[in-house]
Coordinates of C-alpha atoms in Angstrom, one line a residue:
M30 CA 139.5 25.8 -72.3
R31 CA 143.0 24.4 -71.6
A32 CA 144.5 27.8 -72.4
R33 CA 142.1 29.6 -70.0
T34 CA 143.0 27.1 -67.3
I35 CA 146.7 27.7 -67.8
S36 CA 146.3 31.5 -67.8
A37 CA 144.4 31.3 -64.5
M38 CA 147.1 29.1 -63.0
V39 CA 149.8 31.6 -64.1
L40 CA 147.9 34.5 -62.5
L41 CA 147.3 32.7 -59.3
A42 CA 150.9 31.7 -59.1
M43 CA 152.2 35.2 -59.8
L44 CA 149.8 36.5 -57.0
A45 CA 151.1 34.0 -54.5
L46 CA 154.7 34.9 -55.5
C47 CA 154.0 38.6 -54.9
I48 CA 152.6 37.9 -51.5
A49 CA 155.4 35.6 -50.4
A50 CA 158.3 37.4 -51.9
P51 CA 158.7 40.2 -49.3
S52 CA 159.0 37.6 -46.5
A53 CA 161.8 35.7 -48.2
S54 CA 165.5 36.7 -48.5
A55 CA 165.8 36.2 -52.2
V56 CA 168.4 38.2 -54.2
S57 CA 165.9 39.6 -56.7
T58 CA 162.2 39.4 -57.5
D59 CA 162.8 40.2 -61.2
L60 CA 162.1 36.7 -62.7
Q61 CA 162.7 35.3 -66.2
R62 CA 160.9 32.5 -67.8
V63 CA 162.7 29.2 -68.6
S64 CA 160.6 26.9 -70.7
A65 CA 160.7 23.2 -71.5
P66 CA 158.1 20.8 -73.1
G67 CA 155.1 21.0 -70.7
V68 CA 157.1 22.9 -68.0
D69 CA 157.7 26.6 -67.2
L70 CA 160.2 27.7 -64.5
W71 CA 160.2 31.4 -63.4
I72 CA 163.6 32.1 -61.8
S73 CA 165.9 35.1 -61.5
D74 CA 168.4 35.8 -64.3
Y75 CA 171.3 36.1 -61.9
A76 CA 173.8 33.2 -61.8
Q77 CA 175.1 34.3 -58.4
V78 CA 172.7 34.1 -55.5
Q79 CA 172.7 34.7 -51.7
Y80 CA 171.3 32.4 -49.1
S81 CA 168.0 31.7 -50.9
E82 CA 165.7 32.6 -53.8
I83 CA 162.1 32.3 -54.9
V84 CA 161.1 30.3 -58.0
L85 CA 157.7 29.6 -59.6
L86 CA 157.2 26.2 -61.2
I87 CA 154.2 25.4 -63.5
N88 CA 153.4 21.8 -64.7
Y89 CA 151.3 21.5 -67.8
L90 CA 151.9 17.7 -68.1
D91 CA 149.7 14.8 -67.0
T92 CA 152.6 13.4 -64.9
P93 CA 154.3 14.8 -61.8
V94 CA 157.4 17.1 -62.1
V95 CA 160.4 17.1 -59.8
L96 CA 162.4 20.2 -58.8
Q97 CA 165.8 19.5 -57.3
L98 CA 168.7 21.6 -56.0
R99 CA 172.0 19.7 -56.2
E100 CA 175.6 20.4 -55.3
A101 CA 177.7 20.6 -58.5
A102 CA 180.8 19.0 -56.9
S103 CA 179.2 16.0 -55.2
G104 CA 175.9 15.7 -57.0
E105 CA 174.1 15.4 -53.7
N106 CA 170.5 16.6 -53.6
V107 CA 170.0 19.5 -51.2
T108 CA 166.3 20.1 -51.8
T109 CA 163.6 18.1 -53.6
Y110 CA 160.0 19.2 -54.5
T111 CA 157.4 17.3 -56.4
L112 CA 154.7 19.2 -58.3
A113 CA 151.4 17.5 -59.1
P114 CA 150.1 17.3 -62.7
G115 CA 148.3 20.4 -64.0
S116 CA 149.3 22.7 -61.1
S117 CA 151.7 25.4 -60.1
E118 CA 153.6 26.2 -56.9
V119 CA 156.0 28.8 -55.5
Y120 CA 159.1 27.3 -53.9
E121 CA 162.1 28.7 -51.9
L122 CA 165.5 27.3 -52.8
V123 CA 168.0 27.5 -49.9
Y124 CA 171.7 27.4 -50.6
P125 CA 173.2 26.3 -47.2
N126 CA 176.9 26.5 -48.1
L127 CA 179.2 28.5 -50.3
G128 CA 180.0 26.9 -53.7
Q129 CA 178.4 25.7 -57.0
Y130 CA 174.9 24.4 -57.3
T131 CA 172.6 23.1 -60.1
V132 CA 168.8 23.7 -60.4
V133 CA 167.2 20.6 -62.1
V134 CA 163.6 20.3 -63.3
G135 CA 162.5 17.0 -64.9
D136 CA 160.0 14.3 -65.0
L137 CA 160.4 10.7 -63.7
S138 CA 162.5 9.8 -66.7
A139 CA 164.8 12.6 -67.6
A140 CA 165.9 16.2 -66.8
L141 CA 164.1 18.9 -68.7
I142 CA 165.8 22.1 -67.3
E143 CA 169.3 22.5 -65.8
L144 CA 170.5 25.9 -64.5
P145 CA 173.9 26.6 -62.8
R146 CA 173.9 28.6 -59.6
E147 CA 176.8 29.9 -57.4
R148 CA 176.8 31.2 -53.9
P149 CA 180.0 33.4 -53.5
A150 CA 181.6 34.6 -50.3
T151 CA 180.5 38.2 -50.8
Y152 CA 177.9 39.3 -53.3
L153 CA 175.8 42.4 -53.9
P154 CA 173.2 42.3 -56.6
P155 CA 173.6 45.1 -59.2
P156 CA 171.1 47.9 -58.9
R157 CA 168.1 47.8 -61.1
D158 CA 165.0 50.0 -61.4
S159 CA 162.0 47.8 -60.7
G160 CA 159.6 50.4 -62.2
W161 CA 157.3 50.2 -59.2
S162 CA 155.6 53.3 -57.9
W163 CA 152.8 54.2 -55.5
T164 CA 150.0 56.7 -56.1
R165 CA 148.1 58.2 -53.2
P166 CA 144.4 57.4 -53.4
D167 CA 142.0 60.2 -54.0
S168 CA 139.9 59.4 -50.8
S169 CA 141.4 58.7 -47.4
E170 CA 138.1 58.2 -45.6
P171 CA 138.2 55.6 -42.8
K172 CA 136.5 52.3 -43.3
I173 CA 133.0 52.2 -41.9
Y174 CA 132.5 48.9 -40.1
T175 CA 129.0 47.4 -40.1
A176 CA 127.4 45.1 -37.6
A177 CA 128.3 42.1 -39.7
D178 CA 132.0 43.2 -39.8
V179 CA 132.0 43.5 -36.0
A180 CA 130.3 40.2 -35.5
E181 CA 132.8 38.6 -37.9
M182 CA 135.8 40.0 -36.0
I183 CA 134.3 38.9 -32.6
A184 CA 133.7 35.4 -33.9
D185 CA 137.2 35.2 -35.4
T186 CA 138.7 36.3 -32.0
I187 CA 136.6 33.8 -30.1
S188 CA 137.6 31.0 -32.5
R189 CA 141.3 31.7 -31.8
I190 CA 140.8 31.3 -28.0
T191 CA 141.8 27.8 -27.0
M192 CA 140.8 25.7 -24.0
E193 CA 144.1 26.4 -22.3
V194 CA 143.4 30.2 -22.4
W195 CA 139.9 29.6 -20.9
I196 CA 141.3 27.6 -18.1
L197 CA 144.1 30.1 -17.3
T198 CA 141.5 32.9 -17.4
F199 CA 139.2 31.1 -14.9
I200 CA 142.1 30.3 -12.6
T201 CA 143.2 34.0 -12.7
A202 CA 139.7 35.3 -11.9
I203 CA 139.3 32.9 -9.0
G204 CA 142.7 34.0 -7.6
G205 CA 141.7 37.7 -7.9
F206 CA 138.4 36.9 -6.2
A207 CA 140.2 35.2 -3.2
A208 CA 142.7 38.1 -3.0
G209 CA 140.0 40.8 -3.0
A210 CA 138.0 39.0 -0.2
A211 CA 141.2 38.5 1.9
V212 CA 142.2 42.1 1.5
K213 CA 138.8 43.4 2.6
R214 CA 138.8 41.2 5.7
S215 CA 142.3 42.4 6.6
T216 CA 141.8 46.1 6.0
L217 CA 138.1 46.4 7.1
F218 CA 137.5 48.9 4.3
L219 CA 134.1 49.2 2.6
V220 CA 135.6 50.3 -0.8
P221 CA 138.9 49.1 -2.4
A222 CA 140.9 52.2 -1.6
D223 CA 143.3 50.8 0.9
V224 CA 147.1 50.7 0.6
I225 CA 147.1 47.1 -0.5
S226 CA 144.6 47.7 -3.3
I227 CA 146.5 50.9 -4.4
F228 CA 149.7 48.9 -4.6
I229 CA 148.0 46.2 -6.8
Y230 CA 146.6 48.9 -9.1
A231 CA 150.1 50.5 -9.5
F232 CA 151.8 47.2 -10.1
V233 CA 149.3 46.2 -12.9
A234 CA 149.4 49.7 -14.5
T235 CA 153.2 49.7 -14.5
D236 CA 153.5 46.3 -16.0
L237 CA 150.9 47.0 -18.7
L238 CA 152.8 50.2 -19.7
F239 CA 156.4 49.1 -19.5
D240 CA 156.2 45.3 -19.3
W241 CA 159.0 45.3 -16.7
T242 CA 158.2 41.8 -15.6
G243 CA 158.9 40.5 -19.1
L244 CA 156.1 37.8 -18.7
G245 CA 153.9 39.2 -21.4
I246 CA 150.7 38.4 -19.4
G247 CA 149.0 41.8 -19.8
L248 CA 145.7 40.3 -20.9
Y249 CA 145.4 38.1 -17.8
Y250 CA 145.3 41.2 -15.6
V251 CA 141.8 41.9 -16.8
P252 CA 140.2 38.8 -15.3
F253 CA 142.4 39.2 -12.2
I254 CA 141.2 42.8 -11.5
A255 CA 137.6 41.9 -12.3
G256 CA 137.7 39.0 -9.8
Y257 CA 139.5 41.2 -7.3
L258 CA 136.8 43.8 -7.3
I259 CA 134.0 41.3 -7.2
G260 CA 135.6 39.5 -4.3
F261 CA 136.2 42.7 -2.4
F262 CA 132.5 43.8 -2.7
V263 CA 131.1 40.3 -1.9
A264 CA 133.1 39.9 1.3
H265 CA 131.4 41.1 4.4
V266 CA 132.7 43.2 7.3
T267 CA 130.7 44.2 10.5
Y268 CA 129.3 47.8 10.3
V269 CA 126.4 49.7 11.7
M270 CA 124.4 52.7 10.3
V271 CA 124.6 55.5 12.8
Q272 CA 122.1 58.4 12.6
Q273 CA 122.7 61.6 14.5
D274 CA 120.3 64.5 14.5
D275 CA 121.3 68.1 15.2
L276 CA 118.0 69.9 16.0
G277 CA 119.8 73.3 16.4
N278 CA 121.1 73.2 12.8
K279 CA 118.2 71.1 11.5
T280 CA 120.5 68.4 10.1
S281 CA 120.4 64.7 10.1
T282 CA 123.4 62.5 9.1
K283 CA 123.6 58.8 8.5
R284 CA 127.1 57.2 8.2
P285 CA 128.3 53.6 8.1
V286 CA 130.7 52.8 10.9
V287 CA 132.9 49.7 10.8
L288 CA 133.3 48.0 14.1
Y289 CA 135.7 45.3 15.2
S290 CA 136.9 43.8 18.5
P291 CA 140.6 43.0 18.9
N292 CA 140.0 41.3 22.2
E293 CA 137.4 41.2 25.1
E294 CA 139.4 43.5 27.2
I295 CA 139.4 46.4 24.7
G296 CA 135.9 45.8 23.5
Y297 CA 134.5 47.4 20.3
C298 CA 136.7 49.8 18.2
I299 CA 136.1 51.9 15.1
Q300 CA 137.9 51.4 11.9
Q301 CA 138.0 54.7 10.1
Q302 CA 138.1 54.5 6.3
S303 CA 141.6 56.1 5.9
N304 CA 144.9 54.5 5.3
K305 CA 146.4 56.4 8.3
A306 CA 144.0 54.8 10.7
L307 CA 144.6 51.5 9.0
I308 CA 148.3 51.7 9.6
K309 CA 147.7 52.7 13.2
R310 CA 145.6 49.6 13.7
W311 CA 148.3 47.4 12.3
M312 CA 150.7 49.0 14.7
G313 CA 148.4 48.2 17.6
Y314 CA 146.8 51.6 18.2
H315 CA 143.0 51.3 18.2
H316 CA 140.2 53.8 18.0
R317 CA 138.1 52.7 21.0
L318 CA 134.3 53.2 21.3
G319 CA 132.3 53.7 24.5
T320 CA 128.5 53.7 24.8
D321 CA 125.9 53.9 27.5
A322 CA 123.9 51.0 26.0
G323 CA 124.1 48.1 23.6
L324 CA 125.0 48.5 19.9
A325 CA 122.0 46.6 18.4
P326 CA 120.4 48.6 15.6
D327 CA 116.7 48.9 16.5
W328 CA 115.5 51.7 14.3
A329 CA 114.1 50.9 10.9
D330 CA 115.1 53.6 8.3
S331 CA 113.4 53.6 4.9
T332 CA 114.5 56.2 2.3
K333 CA 113.2 56.7 -1.3
Y334 CA 114.8 59.1 -3.8
P335 CA 113.5 59.7 -7.3
Y336 CA 114.9 57.3 -10.0
F337 CA 116.5 55.1 -7.3
P338 CA 115.2 52.1 -5.4
K339 CA 114.1 52.3 -1.8
F340 CA 116.8 52.0 0.8
R341 CA 116.0 50.0 3.9
R342 CA 118.5 49.9 6.8
M343 CA 118.5 49.3 10.5
V344 CA 120.2 52.2 12.3
I345 CA 121.3 53.3 15.7
M346 CA 120.2 56.7 17.0
V347 CA 123.0 58.6 18.6
E348 CA 122.0 61.8 20.5
E349 CA 125.6 63.0 21.2
S350 CA 129.0 61.9 20.1
V351 CA 132.2 63.0 21.8
T352 CA 135.7 62.2 20.6
E353 CA 138.8 62.6 22.7
Y354 CA 142.5 62.0 21.8
E355 CA 145.7 61.1 23.5
D356 CA 149.3 61.2 22.3
K357 CA 151.2 58.0 23.1
P358 CA 154.9 57.5 22.7
F359 CA 156.2 55.5 19.8
M360 CA 159.8 54.3 19.8
K361 CA 161.9 57.2 21.3
W362 CA 161.4 60.4 19.3
F363 CA 157.8 60.0 18.0
T364 CA 154.3 60.0 19.3
V365 CA 151.1 58.4 17.9
R366 CA 147.7 60.1 18.5
T367 CA 145.0 57.7 19.5
Y368 CA 141.3 58.4 19.7
T369 CA 138.4 57.4 21.9
T370 CA 134.7 58.1 21.0
Y371 CA 131.8 58.1 23.4
W372 CA 128.2 57.7 22.1
Q373 CA 125.1 58.7 24.0
L374 CA 122.3 56.7 22.5
S375 CA 118.7 57.9 22.4
N376 CA 116.2 56.4 24.8
A377 CA 114.6 54.2 22.2
S378 CA 118.0 52.7 21.4
K379 CA 118.7 51.9 25.0
F380 CA 115.9 49.4 25.6
P381 CA 114.5 46.4 23.6
K382 CA 111.1 46.8 22.2
G383 CA 109.5 44.5 24.8
M384 CA 110.8 46.5 27.7
W385 CA 110.0 49.7 26.0
K386 CA 106.3 48.6 25.6
K387 CA 106.2 47.5 29.2
S388 CA 107.6 50.7 30.5
S389 CA 105.2 52.8 28.4
A390 CA 102.3 50.9 29.9
A391 CA 103.6 51.6 33.4
I392 CA 103.9 55.3 32.5
I393 CA 100.3 55.4 31.3
W394 CA 99.0 53.7 34.4
A395 CA 101.0 56.0 36.7
R396 CA 99.6 59.0 34.8
D397 CA 96.0 57.9 35.2
L398 CA 96.6 57.2 38.9
I399 CA 98.0 60.6 39.4
N400 CA 95.1 62.2 37.7
R401 CA 92.6 60.2 39.8
L402 CA 94.4 61.0 43.1
Y403 CA 94.6 64.6 42.2
G404 CA 90.9 64.7 41.7
D405 CA 90.4 63.1 45.1
L406 CA 92.7 65.7 46.6
I407 CA 90.6 68.5 45.2
T408 CA 87.4 66.9 46.5
E409 CA 88.8 66.5 50.0
R410 CA 90.0 70.1 50.0
Q411 CA 86.5 71.3 49.0
K412 CA 85.0 69.2 51.8
G413 CA 87.4 70.6 54.3
Q414 CA 86.5 74.1 53.3
M415 CA 82.8 73.3 53.7
V416 CA 83.3 71.7 57.1
A417 CA 85.4 74.7 58.4
T418 CA 82.7 77.1 57.2
Q419 CA 80.0 75.1 59.0
V420 CA 82.1 74.9 62.2
A421 CA 82.7 78.7 62.2
A422 CA 78.9 79.3 61.6
E423 CA 77.9 77.0 64.6
M424 CA 80.6 78.6 66.8
H425 CA 79.2 82.0 65.9
T426 CA 75.6 80.8 66.8
Y427 CA 76.8 79.2 70.1
T428 CA 78.7 82.2 71.2
I429 CA 75.7 84.5 71.0
G430 CA 74.9 85.4 74.6
R431 CA 78.2 84.0 75.9
S432 CA 81.6 85.5 76.3
T433 CA 84.2 84.8 73.6
H434 CA 86.6 83.2 76.0
R435 CA 83.8 80.9 77.4
A436 CA 82.8 79.8 73.9
I437 CA 86.3 79.0 72.9
F438 CA 86.9 77.1 76.1
D439 CA 83.7 75.0 75.6
Q440 CA 84.7 74.3 72.0
F441 CA 88.1 73.0 72.9
T442 CA 86.9 71.0 75.9
G443 CA 84.2 69.2 74.0
A444 CA 81.2 70.9 75.7
V445 CA 79.9 71.8 72.2
P446 CA 78.1 68.8 70.6
P447 CA 80.0 67.3 67.6
L448 CA 79.0 68.3 64.2
N449 CA 77.5 65.6 62.0
I450 CA 77.5 66.9 58.4
P451 CA 76.4 64.1 56.1
E452 CA 78.2 63.8 52.7
T453 CA 75.6 64.3 50.1
Q454 CA 75.7 65.1 46.4
E455 CA 74.9 68.7 47.2
N456 CA 77.8 69.4 49.6
V457 CA 80.4 67.4 47.7
M458 CA 81.7 69.1 44.5
R459 CA 83.5 66.7 42.2
P460 CA 85.1 68.2 39.1
V461 CA 84.5 66.5 35.8
T462 CA 88.1 65.6 34.7
R463 CA 90.0 62.7 33.2
A464 CA 90.3 61.3 36.7
T465 CA 86.7 60.3 36.7
A466 CA 87.4 57.8 33.9
A467 CA 88.5 54.3 34.7
P468 CA 92.3 54.1 34.8
Q469 CA 94.2 51.7 32.5
R470 CA 95.4 48.3 33.8
M471 CA 98.5 48.3 35.8
P472 CA 101.4 46.0 34.6
E473 CA 101.6 42.7 36.3
D474 CA 104.8 43.5 38.3
V475 CA 103.1 46.5 40.1
E476 CA 100.4 46.1 42.9
P477 CA 97.9 48.9 42.2
E478 CA 95.6 48.4 45.2
Q479 CA 98.5 48.7 47.7
T480 CA 99.9 51.7 46.0
E481 CA 96.5 53.4 45.7
R482 CA 95.7 52.8 49.4
E483 CA 99.0 54.2 50.5
D484 CA 98.6 57.3 48.3
K485 CA 95.0 57.9 49.4
D486 CA 96.0 57.7 53.1
E487 CA 98.7 60.3 52.5
L488 CA 96.3 62.5 50.7
E489 CA 93.7 62.2 53.5
E490 CA 96.2 63.2 56.1
E491 CA 97.1 66.2 54.1
S492 CA 93.5 67.2 53.5
E493 CA 92.2 67.2 57.1
P494 CA 90.6 70.5 58.4
T495 CA 93.0 72.9 59.8
M496 CA 91.0 73.2 63.1
E497 CA 91.2 69.4 63.8
K498 CA 95.0 69.5 63.2
K499 CA 95.2 72.4 65.7
N500 CA 93.1 70.5 68.3
R501 CA 95.3 67.4 68.1
R502 CA 98.5 69.5 68.3
K503 CA 97.1 71.3 71.5
N504 CA 96.0 68.0 73.2

């Protein structure tokens, strides 16, 4: 059992030596075994060394073993290691100065192994074939990672993230959020495609590729950009949905228009979604907007496309849009083109809903009143025709046996008795139309009785018989 334990200790020690040896600056990895009672020291067989070398110490005793590196001239200890009983360890012996040294291995009572060492001014180890070779494996297929491997790598990565990293990531994301919101309110853009955002993207991409800042903070750009985009889309700017219909071409367009007001004198202006228009606005040249009514969206638009949720927006209906431009001088040799847009809104977008309902009621009342009065006009015309026919018949009867001139004279002087034709259902023809129905109620701000009376008087004056008009004109 003790032999198996010692063999396992030797194998583990040799494996650790093979792993650590490439990272050290030892002269040689070709070790030889130096034995003493209960102790084995694996060390290079060169007496001359460079700055350091690797050794393997195995302790088979039940007491600790001490490994010391001493200067030969003064006897001063340079390095001291203590190895526990029944264990093994790989050590690195460092020779700080040029000169003679002694490697001593012993227990607490006496030295068991003593080896001389020298660090010369210049030294090159003699060439020696190590006998190591590499054989290409038969299969070079890539490793297939399973879900367990991925989960293990993620867990290992998360375990290495400290609280300081979390705090810095949070602060960076908050800074990006604030920057995105501030840039959107400054540029009045709906998407992050303005000149400031483009400059930020170029700066981050350049630093990630070339690390020209030298800060080594490439990973912190990820939370910054994420916070910047979230802040940009969360921030709000004033815009309206404008719908314009072209009946001739059978097209209908809806576009968002960003509005802003630099001051009360200028009024509302349009911020076009282009960097050229943005730079003009920063220079003080605004795209002005003129309308013939208010800009309150009062049309509800609901659109549903397959595989997408329903879109509900309040829109403004524009019947006609005209844009004019003017070239204004800039400095001495340049000009800047400014624009002014005029919107002609549809009737429904010019009035609030309450006024529109009130106006529609007045229109319906006026329409019914016109229909009723027109029916009365037709009736009076029919009565006038009947009266004129009756008068002509009586004149014909009265003139029988008299001269025509005498009959006409008697008619105009009143010698003929007046005609009394009663209005009966038989001699009054009333057409059956919508005017016979009861008209709708007039709005409160209109007096229907007075208006109806005045209209009826005018119609009666127009519908008097032609002969009576002639008599009054002659008298």
